[in-house]
Amino acid sequence: MQISSLSSVSTTTAQTQSAAQAETLAAVASDTVSGKNYAISVDGSGGTYEASVPNLPGASASGSSVQAAENNLDAILDVLA
């Protein structure tokens, strides 16, 4: 996956039912697969990340890391492209 631009916001918020902390990630990137460029959104919290192409139905994948979610999305884009 070629990420040509990335902006992310990471915040830590206290959970209301316990003293534990939860981290939330939101990132935007671009990816080129089979000569086509796609805008990608990556969201995650609690150790699960979801990468998707918002304007392409069926183009979303999850993983236990940002890289795993992006790799899984690449495989789906190869099939859809």
mmCIF file of C-alpha atoms in Angstrom:
data_model
loop_
_atom_site.group_PDB
_atom_site.id
_atom_site.type_symbol
_atom_site.label_atom_id
_atom_site.label_comp_id
_atom_site.label_asym_id
_atom_site.label_seq_id
_atom_site.Cartn_x
_atom_site.Cartn_y
_atom_site.Cartn_z
ATOM 1 C CA MET A 1 0.000 0.000 0.000
ATOM 2 C CA GLN A 2 1.407 3.373 -0.961
ATOM 3 C CA ILE A 3 0.277 5.984 1.523
ATOM 4 C CA SER A 4 0.821 9.365 -0.076
ATOM 5 C CA SER A 5 -0.784 11.417 2.668
ATOM 6 C CA LEU A 6 -1.765 10.678 6.230
ATOM 7 C CA SER A 7 -3.450 12.748 8.867
ATOM 8 C CA SER A 8 -4.453 11.229 12.142
ATOM 9 C CA VAL A 9 -6.032 12.184 15.395
ATOM 10 C CA SER A 10 -5.379 10.102 18.475
ATOM 11 C CA THR A 11 -7.211 10.862 21.680
ATOM 12 C CA THR A 12 -7.366 9.175 25.031
ATOM 13 C CA THR A 13 -10.664 9.333 26.916
ATOM 14 C CA ALA A 14 -11.637 7.949 30.287
ATOM 15 C CA GLN A 15 -14.282 5.260 30.144
ATOM 16 C CA THR A 16 -17.320 6.086 32.234
ATOM 17 C CA GLN A 17 -17.739 2.610 33.744
ATOM 18 C CA SER A 18 -14.126 2.023 34.779
ATOM 19 C CA ALA A 19 -10.851 3.785 35.380
ATOM 20 C CA ALA A 20 -9.338 2.154 32.257
ATOM 21 C CA GLN A 21 -8.276 4.312 29.306
ATOM 22 C CA ALA A 22 -9.433 3.748 25.702
ATOM 23 C CA GLU A 23 -7.444 5.010 22.713
ATOM 24 C CA THR A 24 -9.202 6.050 19.519
ATOM 25 C CA LEU A 25 -7.503 6.496 16.132
ATOM 26 C CA ALA A 26 -8.864 8.169 13.027
ATOM 27 C CA ALA A 27 -6.675 8.551 9.931
ATOM 28 C CA VAL A 28 -7.073 9.427 6.271
ATOM 29 C CA ALA A 29 -4.669 8.176 3.597
ATOM 30 C CA SER A 30 -4.549 7.436 -0.104
ATOM 31 C CA ASP A 31 -3.730 4.112 -1.731
ATOM 32 C CA THR A 32 -2.924 3.099 -5.303
ATOM 33 C CA VAL A 33 -4.053 -0.382 -6.349
ATOM 34 C CA SER A 34 -3.986 -1.600 -9.959
ATOM 35 C CA GLY A 35 -3.237 1.925 -11.160
ATOM 36 C CA LYS A 36 -6.240 3.464 -9.393
ATOM 37 C CA ASN A 37 -5.960 5.925 -6.521
ATOM 38 C CA TYR A 38 -8.345 5.560 -3.551
ATOM 39 C CA ALA A 39 -8.972 7.748 -0.493
ATOM 40 C CA ILE A 40 -8.875 5.515 2.592
ATOM 41 C CA SER A 41 -10.283 6.041 6.061
ATOM 42 C CA VAL A 42 -8.811 4.135 9.011
ATOM 43 C CA ASP A 43 -10.613 4.093 12.363
ATOM 44 C CA GLY A 44 -9.791 2.069 15.405
ATOM 45 C CA SER A 45 -10.121 1.566 19.106
ATOM 46 C CA GLY A 46 -9.629 -1.224 21.566
ATOM 47 C CA GLY A 47 -7.079 -3.015 19.382
ATOM 48 C CA THR A 48 -9.345 -3.373 16.319
ATOM 49 C CA TYR A 49 -8.864 -1.221 13.231
ATOM 50 C CA GLU A 50 -11.183 -0.740 10.240
ATOM 51 C CA ALA A 51 -9.833 0.496 6.884
ATOM 52 C CA SER A 52 -12.336 1.482 4.201
ATOM 53 C CA VAL A 53 -12.845 3.375 0.964
ATOM 54 C CA PRO A 54 -15.927 5.455 1.826
ATOM 55 C CA ASN A 55 -17.210 5.854 -1.746
ATOM 56 C CA LEU A 56 -16.681 2.220 -2.857
ATOM 57 C CA PRO A 57 -19.316 -0.282 -1.637
ATOM 58 C CA GLY A 58 -17.841 -3.434 -0.139
ATOM 59 C CA ALA A 59 -14.390 -1.890 0.306
ATOM 60 C CA SER A 60 -13.729 -2.286 4.012
ATOM 61 C CA ALA A 61 -11.526 -4.568 6.072
ATOM 62 C CA SER A 62 -10.467 -4.921 9.665
ATOM 63 C CA GLY A 63 -7.308 -6.002 11.442
ATOM 64 C CA SER A 64 -5.538 -6.077 14.784
ATOM 65 C CA SER A 65 -3.227 -3.222 13.678
ATOM 66 C CA VAL A 66 -3.432 -0.337 11.224
ATOM 67 C CA GLN A 67 -1.019 -2.164 8.899
ATOM 68 C CA ALA A 68 -3.057 -5.392 9.045
ATOM 69 C CA ALA A 69 -6.281 -3.515 8.232
ATOM 70 C CA GLU A 70 -4.584 -1.740 5.300
ATOM 71 C CA ASN A 71 -3.150 -5.021 3.987
ATOM 72 C CA ASN A 72 -6.561 -6.683 4.220
ATOM 73 C CA LEU A 73 -8.128 -3.738 2.397
ATOM 74 C CA ASP A 74 -5.504 -4.028 -0.371
ATOM 75 C CA ALA A 75 -6.569 -7.631 -0.944
ATOM 76 C CA ILE A 76 -10.229 -6.582 -1.206
ATOM 77 C CA LEU A 77 -9.382 -3.718 -3.590
ATOM 78 C CA ASP A 78 -7.462 -6.167 -5.805
ATOM 79 C CA VAL A 79 -10.673 -8.196 -6.152
ATOM 80 C CA LEU A 80 -12.956 -5.170 -6.640
ATOM 81 C CA ALA A 81 -10.662 -3.315 -9.065
#
